Amino acid sequence: MAELTEEEWELWRTFHAMRQQLARALEDRFQHDAGISDPSYAVLVALVDSAERQLRSRELVVRTGWEKSRLSHQLTRMARHGLVERSDCDDDSRGTWIRVTPKGRRLMLKATRGHAAAVRALFFDPLSHEELAALRSASEKILAAIKGAAGPNGAGA
Protein backbone atom coordinates (compact mmCIF):
# COMPACT_ATOMS: atom_id res chain seq x y z
CA MET A 1 0.00 0.00 0.00
CA ALA A 2 1.42 3.35 -1.03
CA GLU A 3 1.67 5.85 1.78
CA LEU A 4 0.87 9.52 1.31
CA THR A 5 3.14 12.27 2.53
CA GLU A 6 1.79 14.90 4.90
CA GLU A 7 1.86 17.39 2.00
CA GLU A 8 -0.17 14.98 -0.16
CA TRP A 9 -2.69 14.46 2.65
CA GLU A 10 -3.05 18.23 3.04
CA LEU A 11 -3.60 18.66 -0.70
CA TRP A 12 -6.16 15.84 -0.68
CA ARG A 13 -8.03 17.32 2.31
CA THR A 14 -8.09 20.75 0.65
CA PHE A 15 -9.35 19.30 -2.65
CA HIS A 16 -11.96 17.19 -0.85
CA ALA A 17 -13.24 20.20 1.12
CA MET A 18 -13.37 22.33 -2.05
CA ARG A 19 -15.28 19.64 -3.94
CA GLN A 20 -17.85 19.20 -1.17
CA GLN A 21 -18.33 22.93 -0.56
CA LEU A 22 -18.62 23.70 -4.29
CA ALA A 23 -21.26 20.97 -4.67
CA ARG A 24 -23.16 22.35 -1.65
CA ALA A 25 -22.99 25.94 -2.94
CA LEU A 26 -24.32 24.88 -6.36
CA GLU A 27 -27.07 22.78 -4.74
CA ASP A 28 -28.06 25.77 -2.59
CA ARG A 29 -28.29 27.86 -5.76
CA PHE A 30 -30.68 25.33 -7.36
CA GLN A 31 -32.85 25.45 -4.25
CA HIS A 32 -32.82 29.26 -4.10
CA ASP A 33 -33.43 29.89 -7.80
CA ALA A 34 -35.90 27.12 -8.69
CA GLY A 35 -36.67 25.11 -5.56
CA ILE A 36 -35.21 21.92 -7.02
CA SER A 37 -32.38 19.61 -6.03
CA ASP A 38 -29.25 18.78 -7.97
CA PRO A 39 -30.57 15.26 -8.74
CA SER A 40 -33.83 16.75 -10.07
CA TYR A 41 -31.82 19.15 -12.22
CA ALA A 42 -29.72 16.26 -13.60
CA VAL A 43 -32.86 14.35 -14.63
CA LEU A 44 -34.50 17.43 -16.13
CA VAL A 45 -31.40 18.33 -18.18
CA ALA A 46 -31.20 14.78 -19.55
CA LEU A 47 -34.86 14.90 -20.55
CA VAL A 48 -34.76 18.40 -22.07
CA ASP A 49 -31.61 17.52 -24.03
CA SER A 50 -33.23 14.39 -25.50
CA ALA A 51 -35.33 14.04 -28.62
CA GLU A 52 -38.98 14.80 -27.88
CA ARG A 53 -38.05 15.67 -24.25
CA GLN A 54 -38.51 12.10 -23.10
CA LEU A 55 -36.36 9.05 -22.39
CA ARG A 56 -36.82 5.44 -21.42
CA SER A 57 -36.09 4.73 -17.77
CA ARG A 58 -33.12 2.54 -18.69
CA GLU A 59 -31.60 5.39 -20.73
CA LEU A 60 -31.96 7.73 -17.74
CA VAL A 61 -30.10 5.15 -15.63
CA VAL A 62 -27.24 5.28 -18.12
CA ARG A 63 -27.21 9.09 -18.39
CA THR A 64 -27.30 9.69 -14.64
CA GLY A 65 -25.07 6.78 -13.64
CA TRP A 66 -27.52 5.89 -10.86
CA GLU A 67 -28.94 2.58 -9.71
CA LYS A 68 -32.44 1.76 -10.97
CA SER A 69 -33.91 2.04 -7.47
CA ARG A 70 -32.40 5.50 -6.90
CA LEU A 71 -33.78 6.72 -10.21
CA SER A 72 -37.20 5.25 -9.44
CA HIS A 73 -37.38 7.04 -6.08
CA GLN A 74 -36.20 10.31 -7.65
CA LEU A 75 -38.78 10.05 -10.44
CA THR A 76 -41.54 9.36 -7.92
CA ARG A 77 -40.66 12.56 -6.04
CA MET A 78 -40.44 14.55 -9.26
CA ALA A 79 -43.78 13.21 -10.56
CA ARG A 80 -45.41 14.12 -7.24
CA HIS A 81 -44.20 17.71 -7.79
CA GLY A 82 -45.41 17.76 -11.40
CA LEU A 83 -41.93 17.90 -12.97
CA VAL A 84 -42.10 14.64 -14.96
CA GLU A 85 -44.71 12.20 -16.22
CA ARG A 86 -44.41 8.46 -16.64
CA SER A 87 -46.13 6.50 -19.38
CA ASP A 88 -46.02 2.89 -20.56
CA CYS A 89 -43.93 2.02 -23.58
CA ASP A 90 -46.11 0.70 -26.40
CA ASP A 91 -43.50 -1.71 -27.79
CA ASP A 92 -42.19 -3.03 -24.43
CA SER A 93 -44.61 -3.93 -21.64
CA ARG A 94 -41.80 -3.62 -19.07
CA GLY A 95 -40.56 -0.29 -20.41
CA THR A 96 -41.51 3.18 -19.21
CA TRP A 97 -41.17 6.56 -20.86
CA ILE A 98 -40.24 9.52 -18.68
CA ARG A 99 -41.30 12.89 -20.07
CA VAL A 100 -40.55 16.36 -18.75
CA THR A 101 -43.66 18.44 -18.05
CA PRO A 102 -43.97 22.14 -18.97
CA LYS A 103 -43.51 22.95 -15.26
CA GLY A 104 -40.34 20.82 -15.15
CA ARG A 105 -38.93 22.54 -18.23
CA ARG A 106 -39.64 26.00 -16.79
CA LEU A 107 -37.94 25.14 -13.50
CA MET A 108 -34.96 23.61 -15.29
CA LEU A 109 -34.49 26.74 -17.40
CA LYS A 110 -34.83 28.96 -14.33
CA ALA A 111 -32.26 26.87 -12.45
CA THR A 112 -29.87 26.88 -15.43
CA ARG A 113 -29.53 30.67 -15.48
CA GLY A 114 -28.55 30.79 -11.82
CA HIS A 115 -26.39 27.68 -12.16
CA ALA A 116 -24.36 29.19 -15.00
CA ALA A 117 -23.80 32.37 -12.99
CA ALA A 118 -22.75 30.37 -9.92
CA VAL A 119 -20.37 28.17 -11.91
CA ARG A 120 -18.79 31.28 -13.42
CA ALA A 121 -18.44 33.04 -10.04
CA LEU A 122 -17.31 30.06 -7.99
CA PHE A 123 -15.31 27.99 -10.47
CA PHE A 124 -14.04 30.02 -13.43
CA ASP A 125 -13.59 33.57 -12.12
CA PRO A 126 -11.23 32.72 -9.21
CA LEU A 127 -8.76 30.97 -11.56
CA SER A 128 -6.39 32.33 -14.17
CA HIS A 129 -6.31 31.03 -17.73
CA GLU A 130 -3.17 29.07 -16.88
CA GLU A 131 -4.74 27.56 -13.76
CA LEU A 132 -7.82 26.54 -15.73
CA ALA A 133 -5.62 24.87 -18.38
CA ALA A 134 -3.72 23.00 -15.65
CA LEU A 135 -6.99 21.96 -14.00
CA ARG A 136 -8.33 20.66 -17.31
CA SER A 137 -5.15 18.66 -17.92
CA ALA A 138 -5.17 17.24 -14.40
CA SER A 139 -8.87 16.36 -14.63
CA GLU A 140 -8.37 14.54 -17.94
CA LYS A 141 -5.47 12.53 -16.48
CA ILE A 142 -7.48 11.59 -13.37
CA LEU A 143 -10.48 10.57 -15.50
CA ALA A 144 -8.19 8.39 -17.66
CA ALA A 145 -6.72 6.76 -14.52
CA ILE A 146 -10.22 6.05 -13.21
CA LYS A 147 -11.26 4.56 -16.53
CA GLY A 148 -8.09 2.45 -16.60
CA ALA A 149 -8.77 1.17 -13.09
CA ALA A 150 -12.34 0.19 -13.95
CA GLY A 151 -13.11 -3.50 -14.05
CA PRO A 152 -14.99 -5.28 -16.85
CA ASN A 153 -18.36 -4.10 -15.57
CA GLY A 154 -17.21 -0.50 -15.23
CA ALA A 155 -16.65 -0.69 -11.47
CA GLY A 156 -13.41 0.43 -9.92
CA ALA A 157 -10.69 -2.12 -9.25
C-alpha positions in Angstrom: 0.0 0.0 0.0 1.4 3.3 -1.0 1.7 5.8 1.8 0.9 9.5 1.3 3.1 12.3 2.5 1.8 14.9 4.9 1.9 17.4 2.0 -0.2 15.0 -0.2 -2.7 14.5 2.6 -3.0 18.2 3.0 -3.6 18.7 -0.7 -6.2 15.8 -0.7 -8.0 17.3 2.3 -8.1 20.7 0.6 -9.3 19.3 -2.6 -12.0 17.2 -0.9 -13.2 20.2 1.1 -13.4 22.3 -2.1 -15.3 19.6 -3.9 -17.8 19.2 -1.2 -18.3 22.9 -0.6 -18.6 23.7 -4.3 -21.3 21.0 -4.7 -23.2 22.4 -1.7 -23.0 25.9 -2.9 -24.3 24.9 -6.4 -27.1 22.8 -4.7 -28.1 25.8 -2.6 -28.3 27.9 -5.8 -30.7 25.3 -7.4 -32.8 25.5 -4.2 -32.8 29.3 -4.1 -33.4 29.9 -7.8 -35.9 27.1 -8.7 -36.7 25.1 -5.6 -35.2 21.9 -7.0 -32.4 19.6 -6.0 -29.2 18.8 -8.0 -30.6 15.3 -8.7 -33.8 16.8 -10.1 -31.8 19.2 -12.2 -29.7 16.3 -13.6 -32.9 14.4 -14.6 -34.5 17.4 -16.1 -31.4 18.3 -18.2 -31.2 14.8 -19.5 -34.9 14.9 -20.5 -34.8 18.4 -22.1 -31.6 17.5 -24.0 -33.2 14.4 -25.5 -35.3 14.0 -28.6 -39.0 14.8 -27.9 -38.1 15.7 -24.3 -38.5 12.1 -23.1 -36.4 9.0 -22.4 -36.8 5.4 -21.4 -36.1 4.7 -17.8 -33.1 2.5 -18.7 -31.6 5.4 -20.7 -32.0 7.7 -17.7 -30.1 5.2 -15.6 -27.2 5.3 -18.1 -27.2 9.1 -18.4 -27.3 9.7 -14.6 -25.1 6.8 -13.6 -27.5 5.9 -10.9 -28.9 2.6 -9.7 -32.4 1.8 -11.0 -33.9 2.0 -7.5 -32.4 5.5 -6.9 -33.8 6.7 -10.2 -37.2 5.3 -9.4 -37.4 7.0 -6.1 -36.2 10.3 -7.7 -38.8 10.1 -10.4 -41.5 9.4 -7.9 -40.7 12.6 -6.0 -40.4 14.6 -9.3 -43.8 13.2 -10.6 -45.4 14.1 -7.2 -44.2 17.7 -7.8 -45.4 17.8 -11.4 -41.9 17.9 -13.0 -42.1 14.6 -15.0 -44.7 12.2 -16.2 -44.4 8.5 -16.6 -46.1 6.5 -19.4 -46.0 2.9 -20.6 -43.9 2.0 -23.6 -46.1 0.7 -26.4 -43.5 -1.7 -27.8 -42.2 -3.0 -24.4 -44.6 -3.9 -21.6 -41.8 -3.6 -19.1 -40.6 -0.3 -20.4 -41.5 3.2 -19.2 -41.2 6.6 -20.9 -40.2 9.5 -18.7 -41.3 12.9 -20.1 -40.5 16.4 -18.7 -43.7 18.4 -18.1 -44.0 22.1 -19.0 -43.5 22.9 -15.3 -40.3 20.8 -15.1 -38.9 22.5 -18.2 -39.6 26.0 -16.8 -37.9 25.1 -13.5 -35.0 23.6 -15.3 -34.5 26.7 -17.4 -34.8 29.0 -14.3 -32.3 26.9 -12.5 -29.9 26.9 -15.4 -29.5 30.7 -15.5 -28.5 30.8 -11.8 -26.4 27.7 -12.2 -24.4 29.2 -15.0 -23.8 32.4 -13.0 -22.8 30.4 -9.9 -20.4 28.2 -11.9 -18.8 31.3 -13.4 -18.4 33.0 -10.0 -17.3 30.1 -8.0 -15.3 28.0 -10.5 -14.0 30.0 -13.4 -13.6 33.6 -12.1 -11.2 32.7 -9.2 -8.8 31.0 -11.6 -6.4 32.3 -14.2 -6.3 31.0 -17.7 -3.2 29.1 -16.9 -4.7 27.6 -13.8 -7.8 26.5 -15.7 -5.6 24.9 -18.4 -3.7 23.0 -15.7 -7.0 22.0 -14.0 -8.3 20.7 -17.3 -5.2 18.7 -17.9 -5.2 17.2 -14.4 -8.9 16.4 -14.6 -8.4 14.5 -17.9 -5.5 12.5 -16.5 -7.5 11.6 -13.4 -10.5 10.6 -15.5 -8.2 8.4 -17.7 -6.7 6.8 -14.5 -10.2 6.1 -13.2 -11.3 4.6 -16.5 -8.1 2.5 -16.6 -8.8 1.2 -13.1 -12.3 0.2 -13.9 -13.1 -3.5 -14.1 -15.0 -5.3 -16.9 -18.4 -4.1 -15.6 -17.2 -0.5 -15.2 -16.6 -0.7 -11.5 -13.4 0.4 -9.9 -10.7 -2.1 -9.2 
